[in-house]
Amino acid sequence: MDIIARVATAFNVSPSRLLARDRAHNVVLARQVAMYILWRQNGNTLASIGRLLDNRTSATISHGFQAIANRILKDPALKRKIEALKEELNG
């Protein structure tokens, strides 16, 4: 399954909403998790992730990645959820 679609499903948002300019907290969190997994899992560049996520800038992708990297240090439940998603995607 596509990473963006799987992350969207895990966070109860639609893939189209995840890609949109929606700034609702749950959508932003899902989008940032997608950024994190795309970077960690697939070794994509910031620019390629930005293109996948509706032409966001490399700076936006870097910020999202860092936000999740910092958050999982303080939020074990989010860390477990991301690890489960990564395992599911690896298959």
Tab-separated table of N, CA and C in Angstrom:
chain	number	residue	atom	x	y	z
A	1	MET	N	0.846	-1.190	0.000
A	1	MET	CA	0.000	0.000	0.000
A	1	MET	C	0.885	1.244	0.000
A	2	ASP	N	0.462	2.243	-0.657
A	2	ASP	CA	1.144	3.517	-0.744
A	2	ASP	C	1.353	4.117	0.661
A	3	ILE	N	2.524	4.659	0.914
A	3	ILE	CA	2.854	5.205	2.238
A	3	ILE	C	1.885	6.313	2.624
A	4	ILE	N	1.626	7.228	1.725
A	4	ILE	CA	0.731	8.349	2.039
A	4	ILE	C	-0.659	7.837	2.384
A	5	ALA	N	-1.182	6.911	1.608
A	5	ALA	CA	-2.509	6.361	1.879
A	5	ALA	C	-2.534	5.616	3.202
A	6	ARG	N	-1.507	4.851	3.494
A	6	ARG	CA	-1.474	4.072	4.733
A	6	ARG	C	-1.380	4.978	5.960
A	7	VAL	N	-0.545	6.004	5.887
A	7	VAL	CA	-0.435	6.946	7.005
A	7	VAL	C	-1.753	7.684	7.192
A	8	ALA	N	-2.357	8.113	6.101
A	8	ALA	CA	-3.646	8.812	6.194
A	8	ALA	C	-4.678	7.930	6.898
A	9	THR	N	-4.752	6.674	6.502
A	9	THR	CA	-5.694	5.739	7.117
A	9	THR	C	-5.405	5.565	8.607
A	10	ALA	N	-4.142	5.433	8.955
A	10	ALA	CA	-3.762	5.230	10.358
A	10	ALA	C	-4.142	6.418	11.239
A	11	PHE	N	-4.197	7.604	10.635
A	11	PHE	CA	-4.517	8.811	11.399
A	11	PHE	C	-5.935	9.319	11.114
A	12	ASN	N	-6.727	8.476	10.454
A	12	ASN	CA	-8.145	8.774	10.189
A	12	ASN	C	-8.356	10.073	9.415
A	13	VAL	N	-7.520	10.293	8.405
A	13	VAL	CA	-7.734	11.397	7.479
A	13	VAL	C	-7.664	10.824	6.062
A	14	SER	N	-8.255	11.510	5.121
A	14	SER	CA	-8.189	11.027	3.739
A	14	SER	C	-6.836	11.406	3.137
A	15	PRO	N	-6.364	10.611	2.183
A	15	PRO	CA	-5.112	10.976	1.524
A	15	PRO	C	-5.167	12.362	0.889
A	16	SER	N	-6.307	12.721	0.315
A	16	SER	CA	-6.413	14.045	-0.310
A	16	SER	C	-6.316	15.158	0.732
A	17	ARG	N	-6.861	14.922	1.902
A	17	ARG	CA	-6.768	15.926	2.972
A	17	ARG	C	-5.334	16.012	3.496
A	18	LEU	N	-4.643	14.874	3.573
A	18	LEU	CA	-3.250	14.866	4.007
A	18	LEU	C	-2.398	15.703	3.045
A	19	LEU	N	-2.694	15.639	1.762
A	19	LEU	CA	-1.930	16.373	0.760
A	19	LEU	C	-2.331	17.842	0.644
A	20	ALA	N	-3.520	18.176	1.119
A	20	ALA	CA	-4.033	19.545	0.986
A	20	ALA	C	-3.303	20.494	1.945
A	21	ARG	N	-3.650	21.737	1.865
A	21	ARG	CA	-3.038	22.763	2.733
A	21	ARG	C	-3.764	22.865	4.076
A	22	ASP	N	-4.450	21.822	4.451
A	22	ASP	CA	-5.206	21.740	5.703
A	22	ASP	C	-4.253	21.846	6.885
A	23	ARG	N	-4.580	22.707	7.853
A	23	ARG	CA	-3.706	22.907	9.005
A	23	ARG	C	-4.316	22.384	10.313
A	24	ALA	N	-5.348	21.559	10.194
A	24	ALA	CA	-5.917	20.945	11.391
A	24	ALA	C	-4.836	20.070	12.043
A	25	HIS	N	-4.808	20.048	13.364
A	25	HIS	CA	-3.745	19.356	14.103
A	25	HIS	C	-3.566	17.905	13.660
A	26	ASN	N	-4.671	17.163	13.562
A	26	ASN	CA	-4.559	15.742	13.205
A	26	ASN	C	-4.035	15.554	11.776
A	27	VAL	N	-4.357	16.474	10.887
A	27	VAL	CA	-3.887	16.386	9.507
A	27	VAL	C	-2.395	16.721	9.445
A	28	VAL	N	-1.997	17.765	10.161
A	28	VAL	CA	-0.578	18.149	10.198
A	28	VAL	C	0.255	17.012	10.778
A	29	LEU	N	-0.223	16.403	11.846
A	29	LEU	CA	0.500	15.284	12.447
A	29	LEU	C	0.645	14.141	11.446
A	30	ALA	N	-0.430	13.777	10.772
A	30	ALA	CA	-0.367	12.700	9.778
A	30	ALA	C	0.611	13.050	8.662
A	31	ARG	N	0.564	14.288	8.196
A	31	ARG	CA	1.450	14.719	7.115
A	31	ARG	C	2.912	14.650	7.550
A	32	GLN	N	3.184	15.095	8.771
A	32	GLN	CA	4.554	15.054	9.277
A	32	GLN	C	5.038	13.625	9.474
A	33	VAL	N	4.165	12.738	9.904
A	33	VAL	CA	4.531	11.325	10.021
A	33	VAL	C	4.849	10.764	8.637
A	34	ALA	N	4.050	11.127	7.639
A	34	ALA	CA	4.338	10.676	6.268
A	34	ALA	C	5.710	11.174	5.828
A	35	MET	N	6.031	12.429	6.130
A	35	MET	CA	7.352	12.983	5.797
A	35	MET	C	8.453	12.161	6.463
A	36	TYR	N	8.264	11.871	7.728
A	36	TYR	CA	9.249	11.131	8.516
A	36	TYR	C	9.470	9.731	7.931
A	37	ILE	N	8.390	9.036	7.649
A	37	ILE	CA	8.508	7.674	7.113
A	37	ILE	C	9.105	7.696	5.710
A	38	LEU	N	8.669	8.619	4.883
A	38	LEU	CA	9.224	8.707	3.530
A	38	LEU	C	10.728	8.949	3.570
A	39	TRP	N	11.178	9.747	4.502
A	39	TRP	CA	12.611	10.018	4.613
A	39	TRP	C	13.351	8.816	5.183
A	40	ARG	N	12.866	8.296	6.295
A	40	ARG	CA	13.541	7.174	6.975
A	40	ARG	C	13.433	5.866	6.204
A	41	GLN	N	12.279	5.590	5.673
A	41	GLN	CA	11.999	4.300	5.065
A	41	GLN	C	12.566	4.177	3.648
A	42	ASN	N	12.398	5.208	2.872
A	42	ASN	CA	12.724	5.102	1.456
A	42	ASN	C	13.973	5.872	1.058
A	43	GLY	N	14.539	6.656	1.956
A	43	GLY	CA	15.726	7.419	1.622
A	43	GLY	C	15.479	8.468	0.555
A	44	ASN	N	14.267	8.974	0.475
A	44	ASN	CA	13.944	10.022	-0.490
A	44	ASN	C	14.654	11.323	-0.129
A	45	THR	N	14.839	12.170	-1.106
A	45	THR	CA	15.384	13.499	-0.847
A	45	THR	C	14.265	14.406	-0.341
A	46	LEU	N	14.656	15.506	0.271
A	46	LEU	CA	13.661	16.476	0.721
A	46	LEU	C	12.821	16.963	-0.458
A	47	ALA	N	13.480	17.231	-1.569
A	47	ALA	CA	12.765	17.728	-2.750
A	47	ALA	C	11.771	16.702	-3.284
A	48	SER	N	12.159	15.420	-3.316
A	48	SER	CA	11.241	14.402	-3.840
A	48	SER	C	10.056	14.200	-2.900
A	49	ILE	N	10.297	14.285	-1.590
A	49	ILE	CA	9.186	14.182	-0.634
A	49	ILE	C	8.264	15.383	-0.800
A	50	GLY	N	8.847	16.556	-0.968
A	50	GLY	CA	8.052	17.763	-1.184
A	50	GLY	C	7.155	17.641	-2.401
A	51	ARG	N	7.685	17.062	-3.485
A	51	ARG	CA	6.872	16.865	-4.692
A	51	ARG	C	5.728	15.887	-4.426
A	52	LEU	N	5.997	14.832	-3.672
A	52	LEU	CA	4.943	13.859	-3.343
A	52	LEU	C	3.840	14.480	-2.494
A	53	LEU	N	4.214	15.443	-1.668
A	53	LEU	CA	3.262	16.052	-0.740
A	53	LEU	C	2.816	17.427	-1.231
A	54	ASP	N	2.350	17.465	-2.453
A	54	ASP	CA	1.743	18.654	-3.038
A	54	ASP	C	2.710	19.835	-3.140
A	55	ASN	N	3.924	19.543	-3.611
A	55	ASN	CA	4.927	20.575	-3.899
A	55	ASN	C	5.294	21.448	-2.707
A	56	ARG	N	5.465	20.822	-1.566
A	56	ARG	CA	5.955	21.552	-0.403
A	56	ARG	C	7.467	21.745	-0.531
A	57	THR	N	7.978	22.772	0.135
A	57	THR	CA	9.400	23.088	0.024
A	57	THR	C	10.243	22.125	0.839
A	58	SER	N	11.520	22.071	0.507
A	58	SER	CA	12.461	21.245	1.268
A	58	SER	C	12.506	21.693	2.724
A	59	ALA	N	12.401	22.999	2.962
A	59	ALA	CA	12.401	23.515	4.336
A	59	ALA	C	11.196	22.996	5.115
A	60	THR	N	10.051	22.935	4.472
A	60	THR	CA	8.841	22.418	5.126
A	60	THR	C	9.014	20.946	5.464
A	61	ILE	N	9.583	20.190	4.546
A	61	ILE	CA	9.797	18.762	4.779
A	61	ILE	C	10.784	18.565	5.923
A	62	SER	N	11.862	19.321	5.923
A	62	SER	CA	12.857	19.229	6.988
A	62	SER	C	12.236	19.561	8.341
A	63	HIS	N	11.432	20.618	8.379
A	63	HIS	CA	10.758	21.000	9.628
A	63	HIS	C	9.829	19.883	10.113
A	64	GLY	N	9.049	19.313	9.201
A	64	GLY	CA	8.126	18.236	9.576
A	64	GLY	C	8.859	17.017	10.097
A	65	PHE	N	9.941	16.660	9.424
A	65	PHE	CA	10.758	15.524	9.855
A	65	PHE	C	11.303	15.771	11.260
A	66	GLN	N	11.866	16.952	11.486
A	66	GLN	CA	12.433	17.283	12.796
A	66	GLN	C	11.359	17.321	13.880
A	67	ALA	N	10.188	17.833	13.531
A	67	ALA	CA	9.093	17.898	14.508
A	67	ALA	C	8.728	16.498	14.997
A	68	ILE	N	8.644	15.542	14.081
A	68	ILE	CA	8.300	14.172	14.472
A	68	ILE	C	9.469	13.514	15.195
A	69	ALA	N	10.681	13.726	14.718
A	69	ALA	CA	11.855	13.146	15.386
A	69	ALA	C	11.924	13.608	16.838
A	70	ASN	N	11.624	14.858	17.088
A	70	ASN	CA	11.619	15.375	18.463
A	70	ASN	C	10.420	14.860	19.254
A	71	ARG	N	9.278	14.791	18.600
A	71	ARG	CA	8.057	14.375	19.303
A	71	ARG	C	8.113	12.918	19.753
A	72	ILE	N	8.698	12.040	18.939
A	72	ILE	CA	8.712	10.626	19.334
A	72	ILE	C	9.638	10.381	20.531
A	73	LEU	N	10.532	11.314	20.800
A	73	LEU	CA	11.362	11.192	21.998
A	73	LEU	C	10.535	11.378	23.271
A	74	LYS	N	9.436	12.117	23.151
A	74	LYS	CA	8.592	12.442	24.305
A	74	LYS	C	7.255	11.708	24.317
A	75	ASP	N	6.919	11.062	23.197
A	75	ASP	CA	5.601	10.445	23.051
A	75	ASP	C	5.748	8.980	22.636
A	76	PRO	N	5.848	8.074	23.628
A	76	PRO	CA	6.041	6.660	23.298
A	76	PRO	C	4.911	6.063	22.469
A	77	ALA	N	3.690	6.534	22.653
A	77	ALA	CA	2.564	5.998	21.877
A	77	ALA	C	2.724	6.342	20.396
A	78	LEU	N	3.144	7.556	20.109
A	78	LEU	CA	3.374	7.939	18.718
A	78	LEU	C	4.535	7.142	18.134
A	79	LYS	N	5.572	6.948	18.914
A	79	LYS	CA	6.713	6.159	18.449
A	79	LYS	C	6.270	4.745	18.087
A	80	ARG	N	5.450	4.118	18.949
A	80	ARG	CA	4.955	2.766	18.669
A	80	ARG	C	4.096	2.746	17.403
A	81	LYS	N	3.264	3.757	17.241
A	81	LYS	CA	2.395	3.824	16.067
A	81	LYS	C	3.229	3.933	14.785
A	82	ILE	N	4.269	4.755	14.819
A	82	ILE	CA	5.132	4.911	13.649
A	82	ILE	C	5.898	3.617	13.371
A	83	GLU	N	6.398	2.991	14.408
A	83	GLU	CA	7.111	1.719	14.224
A	83	GLU	C	6.203	0.646	13.632
A	84	ALA	N	4.942	0.607	14.103
A	84	ALA	CA	3.986	-0.356	13.557
A	84	ALA	C	3.696	-0.067	12.079
A	85	LEU	N	3.571	1.200	11.746
A	85	LEU	CA	3.355	1.576	10.346
A	85	LEU	C	4.542	1.161	9.483
A	86	LYS	N	5.756	1.408	9.975
A	86	LYS	CA	6.953	1.055	9.223
A	86	LYS	C	7.014	-0.459	9.008
A	87	GLU	N	6.694	-1.237	10.044
A	87	GLU	CA	6.687	-2.703	9.909
A	87	GLU	C	5.650	-3.162	8.890
A	88	GLU	N	4.473	-2.567	8.971
A	88	GLU	CA	3.401	-2.920	8.039
A	88	GLU	C	3.814	-2.602	6.596
A	89	LEU	N	4.451	-1.481	6.407
A	89	LEU	CA	4.876	-1.077	5.064
A	89	LEU	C	5.994	-1.956	4.525
A	90	ASN	N	6.807	-2.496	5.424
A	90	ASN	CA	7.899	-3.387	4.996
A	90	ASN	C	7.393	-4.790	4.671
A	91	GLY	N	6.214	-5.071	5.166
A	91	GLY	CA	5.588	-6.206	4.880
A	91	GLY	C	5.456	-7.534	5.031
